[in-house]
Amino acid sequence: MELHVWGTTAALTVTDPAALPAAERVLLRELAAVDAACSRFRADSEISRLHSAAGAPVRVGPVLAAALGVSLRAAQLTNGVVDPTVGNAVEALGYAVDFAAMAPDGPAPVAAPQPAPGWWRVGWDPSTSEVLLPRGVRLDLGATAKALAADRIAQQAARDGGCGVLVDLGGDVRVAGPAPDGGWRLGVADDHTAEETDLVVTLDAGGLATSGTARRRWRRGGRELHHIVDPRTGDVPDSPWRTATVAAASCVDANTASTAAIVMGAHAPVWLEQCGLPARLVDLHDRVVTTAGWGA
């Protein structure tokens, strides 16, 4: 099964064809639930209501609570290199509407980029699912929420169908349940929609995520911009990497690390080695750097 969602593609594969209808229902249900909770492009989403209530404590529903929890964990694990409080910065760069509705070119932003307020300013009590968002702070949970959706869909579909499941949400991949003989074979490329891939990897469990600057690009004031923002500057990162692909125990962890690698720049290989995460980085001159036994 394949469909278009969130300005990208969603693909679902199962090892037992009889389990496909149930897995499709899980996919559609989870995509709808995550969109209703986390989309900053919907006035009726739960996160939009949270923004409107900034300055007062709000108890959020289970899906937004899960998404907020993984985003704050990502920020903590990366020392703020991946930070959910970049909402204002992303919108200032022009990504204020669904990507499919964005103008490919336009005038320069009216204000200079500003650093994100910082994830640590978000008051979050996971025991009560209560969040206190400071006034003026806007969240962007897009990357980690998409990866979380892949994790949730694959795990639930595997439980319901009793078979192996692969979910690919725009380059965020999660497999669950028994893998097919020889494992899941996945193509890796700068563009997840490309017909030709740079290489093929085999995944038996966990997640694989590719972050890069080749997709979701636009121009403002003559500048080439893209969807990955450095929270430390509020601007697109000055990174040597065009693409970062990381394997981890979950899609959320893989996505966190691949996004962090793009933002970290030259320090990324050392950090990925220290974390023990197998990764493949491709720089702007097509040079490939691998870490932690990638390809072993």
GROMACS .gro file of C-alpha atoms in nm:
model
  296
    1MET     CA    1   0.000   0.000   0.000
    2GLU     CA    2   0.124   0.351  -0.082
    3LEU     CA    3  -0.040   0.691  -0.040
    4HIS     CA    4   0.051   1.059  -0.025
    5VAL     CA    5   0.038   1.226   0.316
    6TRP     CA    6   0.205   1.523   0.490
    7GLY     CA    7   0.367   1.632   0.165
    8THR     CA    8   0.545   1.300   0.129
    9THR     CA    9   0.467   0.931   0.072
   10ALA     CA   10   0.361   0.656   0.310
   11ALA     CA   11   0.429   0.293   0.218
   12LEU     CA   12   0.321  -0.022   0.401
   13THR     CA   13   0.443  -0.379   0.337
   14VAL     CA   14   0.352  -0.699   0.523
   15THR     CA   15   0.489  -1.054   0.503
   16ASP     CA   16   0.139  -1.205   0.514
   17PRO     CA   17  -0.102  -1.070   0.249
   18ALA     CA   18  -0.399  -1.173   0.463
   19ALA     CA   19  -0.289  -0.922   0.726
   20LEU     CA   20  -0.277  -0.629   0.484
   21PRO     CA   21  -0.635  -0.496   0.536
   22ALA     CA   22  -0.591  -0.480   0.914
   23ALA     CA   23  -0.248  -0.319   0.875
   24GLU     CA   24  -0.394  -0.059   0.638
   25ARG     CA   25  -0.655   0.031   0.897
   26VAL     CA   26  -0.381   0.081   1.156
   27LEU     CA   27  -0.186   0.300   0.914
   28LEU     CA   28  -0.481   0.525   0.831
   29ARG     CA   29  -0.595   0.549   1.193
   30GLU     CA   30  -0.250   0.642   1.326
   31LEU     CA   31  -0.177   0.893   1.050
   32ALA     CA   32  -0.507   1.065   1.121
   33ALA     CA   33  -0.446   1.065   1.496
   34VAL     CA   34  -0.094   1.210   1.469
   35ASP     CA   35  -0.212   1.475   1.221
   36ALA     CA   36  -0.501   1.580   1.446
   37ALA     CA   37  -0.267   1.606   1.743
   38CYS     CA   38   0.054   1.748   1.596
   39SER     CA   39  -0.011   1.939   1.274
   40ARG     CA   40   0.083   2.307   1.306
   41PHE     CA   41  -0.095   2.366   0.972
   42ARG     CA   42  -0.442   2.286   1.112
   43ALA     CA   43  -0.625   2.544   1.320
   44ASP     CA   44  -0.821   2.261   1.484
   45SER     CA   45  -0.522   2.047   1.579
   46GLU     CA   46  -0.441   1.990   1.942
   47ILE     CA   47  -0.101   2.155   1.911
   48SER     CA   48  -0.263   2.468   1.762
   49ARG     CA   49  -0.495   2.484   2.062
   50LEU     CA   50  -0.191   2.442   2.288
   51HIS     CA   51  -0.024   2.739   2.118
   52SER     CA   52  -0.337   2.946   2.176
   53ALA     CA   53  -0.331   2.855   2.546
   54ALA     CA   54   0.037   2.939   2.596
   55GLY     CA   55   0.108   3.068   2.944
   56ALA     CA   56  -0.141   2.836   3.114
   57PRO     CA   57  -0.107   2.467   3.200
   58VAL     CA   58  -0.290   2.235   2.959
   59ARG     CA   59  -0.355   1.863   2.984
   60VAL     CA   60  -0.298   1.705   2.644
   61GLY     CA   61  -0.425   1.384   2.489
   62PRO     CA   62  -0.224   1.062   2.463
   63VAL     CA   63  -0.098   1.110   2.106
   64LEU     CA   64   0.029   1.465   2.159
   65ALA     CA   65   0.171   1.356   2.495
   66ALA     CA   66   0.368   1.078   2.324
   67ALA     CA   67   0.488   1.314   2.050
   68LEU     CA   68   0.588   1.583   2.296
   69GLY     CA   69   0.767   1.328   2.512
   70VAL     CA   70   0.984   1.193   2.230
   71SER     CA   71   1.062   1.544   2.102
   72LEU     CA   72   1.184   1.659   2.443
   73ARG     CA   73   1.383   1.338   2.483
   74ALA     CA   74   1.542   1.402   2.142
   75ALA     CA   75   1.638   1.751   2.254
   76GLN     CA   76   1.790   1.622   2.574
   77LEU     CA   77   1.988   1.344   2.399
   78THR     CA   78   2.128   1.587   2.142
   79ASN     CA   79   2.196   1.875   2.383
   80GLY     CA   80   1.937   2.084   2.202
   81VAL     CA   81   2.063   2.027   1.848
   82VAL     CA   82   1.719   1.880   1.775
   83ASP     CA   83   1.474   2.110   1.953
   84PRO     CA   84   1.093   2.128   1.925
   85THR     CA   85   1.083   2.501   2.007
   86VAL     CA   86   1.194   2.595   1.652
   87GLY     CA   87   0.834   2.661   1.541
   88ASN     CA   88   0.874   3.037   1.506
   89ALA     CA   89   1.210   2.999   1.329
   90VAL     CA   90   1.073   2.751   1.076
   91GLU     CA   91   0.774   2.973   1.001
   92ALA     CA   92   0.994   3.283   0.969
   93LEU     CA   93   1.193   3.104   0.699
   94GLY     CA   94   0.872   3.051   0.502
   95TYR     CA   95   0.754   2.707   0.612
   96ALA     CA   96   0.429   2.835   0.760
   97VAL     CA   97   0.183   2.625   0.559
   98ASP     CA   98   0.169   2.268   0.436
   99PHE     CA   99   0.462   2.215   0.202
  100ALA     CA  100   0.236   2.131  -0.092
  101ALA     CA  101   0.078   2.478  -0.060
  102MET     CA  102   0.405   2.672  -0.023
  103ALA     CA  103   0.520   2.918  -0.289
  104PRO     CA  104   0.856   2.795  -0.427
  105ASP     CA  105   0.995   3.149  -0.429
  106GLY     CA  106   0.923   3.468  -0.239
  107PRO     CA  107   1.059   3.776  -0.063
  108ALA     CA  108   1.318   3.760   0.211
  109PRO     CA  109   1.198   3.709   0.570
  110VAL     CA  110   1.108   4.037   0.740
  111ALA     CA  111   1.334   3.969   1.039
  112ALA     CA  112   1.677   3.815   1.090
  113PRO     CA  113   1.682   3.453   1.215
  114GLN     CA  114   1.663   3.416   1.592
  115PRO     CA  115   1.774   3.118   1.804
  116ALA     CA  116   1.501   2.890   1.934
  117PRO     CA  117   1.387   2.967   2.291
  118GLY     CA  118   1.505   2.626   2.410
  119TRP     CA  119   1.333   2.295   2.486
  120TRP     CA  120   1.410   2.329   2.857
  121ARG     CA  121   1.161   2.617   2.879
  122VAL     CA  122   0.870   2.381   2.811
  123GLY     CA  123   0.710   2.267   3.134
  124TRP     CA  124   0.619   1.902   3.092
  125ASP     CA  125   0.482   1.657   3.348
  126PRO     CA  126   0.452   1.312   3.186
  127SER     CA  127   0.276   1.171   3.493
  128THR     CA  128  -0.024   1.399   3.433
  129SER     CA  129   0.026   1.477   3.061
  130GLU     CA  130   0.021   1.843   3.157
  131VAL     CA  131   0.227   2.095   2.962
  132LEU     CA  132   0.301   2.461   3.027
  133LEU     CA  133   0.413   2.633   2.709
  134PRO     CA  134   0.565   2.980   2.761
  135ARG     CA  135   0.397   3.266   2.580
  136GLY     CA  136   0.545   3.328   2.237
  137VAL     CA  137   0.690   2.978   2.202
  138ARG     CA  138   0.567   2.768   1.910
  139LEU     CA  139   0.647   2.401   1.872
  140ASP     CA  140   0.735   2.208   1.558
  141LEU     CA  141   0.713   1.835   1.626
  142GLY     CA  142   0.716   1.743   1.257
  143ALA     CA  143   1.028   1.526   1.228
  144THR     CA  144   0.999   1.329   1.552
  145ALA     CA  145   0.620   1.298   1.521
  146LYS     CA  146   0.653   1.142   1.174
  147ALA     CA  147   0.909   0.896   1.304
  148LEU     CA  148   0.688   0.821   1.604
  149ALA     CA  149   0.399   0.748   1.367
  150ALA     CA  150   0.617   0.497   1.181
  151ASP     CA  151   0.705   0.325   1.510
  152ARG     CA  152   0.345   0.313   1.630
  153ILE     CA  153   0.205   0.185   1.300
  154ALA     CA  154   0.464  -0.090   1.253
  155GLN     CA  155   0.439  -0.219   1.609
  156GLN     CA  156   0.058  -0.219   1.621
  157ALA     CA  157   0.018  -0.370   1.274
  158ALA     CA  158   0.265  -0.647   1.359
  159ARG     CA  159   0.075  -0.725   1.679
  160ASP     CA  160  -0.263  -0.724   1.503
  161GLY     CA  161  -0.149  -0.927   1.203
  162GLY     CA  162   0.101  -1.158   1.369
  163CYS     CA  163   0.344  -1.102   1.082
  164GLY     CA  164   0.633  -0.889   0.967
  165VAL     CA  165   0.557  -0.525   0.885
  166LEU     CA  166   0.757  -0.248   0.719
  167VAL     CA  167   0.641   0.114   0.730
  168ASP     CA  168   0.813   0.392   0.535
  169LEU     CA  169   0.698   0.749   0.596
  170GLY     CA  170   0.900   0.970   0.366
  171GLY     CA  171   1.232   0.804   0.447
  172ASP     CA  172   1.149   0.724   0.810
  173VAL     CA  173   1.141   0.344   0.820
  174ARG     CA  174   1.038   0.105   1.096
  175VAL     CA  175   1.012  -0.273   1.079
  176ALA     CA  176   0.841  -0.494   1.336
  177GLY     CA  177   0.748  -0.858   1.373
  178PRO     CA  178   0.933  -1.144   1.204
  179ALA     CA  179   1.141  -1.024   0.909
  180PRO     CA  180   1.121  -1.204   0.574
  181ASP     CA  181   1.397  -1.449   0.482
  182GLY     CA  182   1.712  -1.249   0.426
  183GLY     CA  183   1.568  -0.944   0.602
  184TRP     CA  184   1.400  -0.633   0.465
  185ARG     CA  185   1.598  -0.492   0.171
  186LEU     CA  186   1.583  -0.112   0.157
  187GLY     CA  187   1.719   0.131  -0.098
  188VAL     CA  188   1.899   0.438   0.035
  189ALA     CA  189   1.917   0.761  -0.168
  190ASP     CA  190   1.920   1.139  -0.127
  191ASP     CA  191   1.559   1.144  -0.249
  192HIS     CA  192   1.335   0.873  -0.104
  193THR     CA  193   1.114   0.890  -0.416
  194ALA     CA  194   1.401   0.825  -0.656
  195GLU     CA  195   1.370   0.522  -0.883
  196GLU     CA  196   1.743   0.451  -0.854
  197THR     CA  197   1.910   0.417  -0.515
  198ASP     CA  198   2.268   0.472  -0.403
  199LEU     CA  199   2.284   0.138  -0.225
  200VAL     CA  200   2.068  -0.134  -0.071
  201VAL     CA  201   2.079  -0.221   0.299
  202THR     CA  202   1.920  -0.506   0.492
  203LEU     CA  203   1.720  -0.441   0.808
  204ASP     CA  204   1.598  -0.715   1.042
  205ALA     CA  205   1.461  -0.501   1.325
  206GLY     CA  206   1.435  -0.145   1.449
  207GLY     CA  207   1.441   0.173   1.245
  208LEU     CA  208   1.627   0.349   0.967
  209ALA     CA  209   1.597   0.720   0.892
  210THR     CA  210   1.742   0.945   0.626
  211SER     CA  211   1.756   1.320   0.675
  212GLY     CA  212   1.879   1.551   0.405
  213THR     CA  213   1.857   1.882   0.229
  214ALA     CA  214   1.771   1.762  -0.123
  215ARG     CA  215   1.393   1.759  -0.061
  216ARG     CA  216   1.156   2.024   0.080
  217ARG     CA  217   1.349   2.320  -0.055
  218TRP     CA  218   1.232   2.672  -0.141
  219ARG     CA  219   1.373   3.019  -0.202
  220ARG     CA  220   1.321   3.338  -0.004
  221GLY     CA  221   1.497   3.660  -0.098
  222GLY     CA  222   1.722   3.470  -0.336
  223ARG     CA  223   1.837   3.224  -0.066
  224GLU     CA  224   1.800   2.850  -0.097
  225LEU     CA  225   1.628   2.721   0.217
  226HIS     CA  226   1.516   2.381   0.340
  227HIS     CA  227   1.321   2.222   0.623
  228ILE     CA  228   1.606   2.145   0.865
  229VAL     CA  229   1.672   2.433   1.106
  230ASP     CA  230   1.958   2.480   1.350
  231PRO     CA  231   1.796   2.576   1.683
  232ARG     CA  232   2.114   2.755   1.787
  233THR     CA  233   2.074   3.012   1.508
  234GLY     CA  234   1.713   2.980   1.390
  235ASP     CA  235   1.851   2.945   1.036
  236VAL     CA  236   1.930   2.657   0.804
  237PRO     CA  237   2.253   2.490   0.920
  238ASP     CA  238   2.584   2.551   0.746
  239SER     CA  239   2.647   2.179   0.714
  240PRO     CA  240   2.884   1.979   0.495
  241TRP     CA  241   2.633   1.694   0.479
  242ARG     CA  242   2.373   1.653   0.208
  243THR     CA  243   2.232   1.331   0.351
  244ALA     CA  244   2.255   1.140   0.678
  245THR     CA  245   2.117   0.786   0.715
  246VAL     CA  246   2.116   0.625   1.060
  247ALA     CA  247   2.005   0.285   1.193
  248ALA     CA  248   1.878   0.257   1.550
  249ALA     CA  249   1.648   0.056   1.775
  250SER     CA  250   1.349   0.272   1.678
  251CYS     CA  251   1.259   0.510   1.400
  252VAL     CA  252   1.239   0.797   1.649
  253ASP     CA  253   1.599   0.736   1.761
  254ALA     CA  254   1.719   0.697   1.401
  255ASN     CA  255   1.543   1.019   1.295
  256THR     CA  256   1.674   1.209   1.596
  257ALA     CA  257   2.030   1.108   1.512
  258SER     CA  258   2.004   1.170   1.137
  259THR     CA  259   1.857   1.517   1.191
  260ALA     CA  260   2.119   1.596   1.455
  261ALA     CA  261   2.395   1.486   1.217
  262ILE     CA  262   2.289   1.738   0.953
  263VAL     CA  263   2.279   2.019   1.211
  264MET     CA  264   2.601   1.919   1.391
  265GLY     CA  265   2.801   1.929   1.069
  266ALA     CA  266   3.166   1.827   1.089
  267HIS     CA  267   3.134   1.692   1.445
  268ALA     CA  268   2.858   1.446   1.348
  269PRO     CA  269   3.078   1.139   1.273
  270VAL     CA  270   3.249   1.161   1.613
  271TRP     CA  271   2.914   1.199   1.792
  272LEU     CA  272   2.758   0.907   1.603
  273GLU     CA  273   3.059   0.687   1.686
  274GLN     CA  274   3.031   0.781   2.053
  275CYS     CA  275   2.662   0.688   2.043
  276GLY     CA  276   2.740   0.356   1.872
  277LEU     CA  277   2.500   0.434   1.587
  278PRO     CA  278   2.570   0.292   1.241
  279ALA     CA  279   2.540   0.578   0.993
  280ARG     CA  280   2.620   0.681   0.638
  281LEU     CA  281   2.686   1.049   0.570
  282VAL     CA  282   2.719   1.197   0.222
  283ASP     CA  283   2.871   1.542   0.187
  284LEU     CA  284   2.808   1.811  -0.073
  285HIS     CA  285   3.089   1.671  -0.289
  286ASP     CA  286   2.957   1.311  -0.283
  287ARG     CA  287   3.216   1.194  -0.031
  288VAL     CA  288   3.079   0.916   0.190
  289VAL     CA  289   3.163   0.877   0.560
  290THR     CA  290   3.037   0.581   0.764
  291THR     CA  291   3.033   0.520   1.140
  292ALA     CA  292   2.998   0.244   1.398
  293GLY     CA  293   3.025  -0.052   1.164
  294TRP     CA  294   2.781   0.064   0.898
  295GLY     CA  295   2.765  -0.207   0.634
  296ALA     CA  296   2.927  -0.470   0.853
   0.00000   0.00000   0.00000
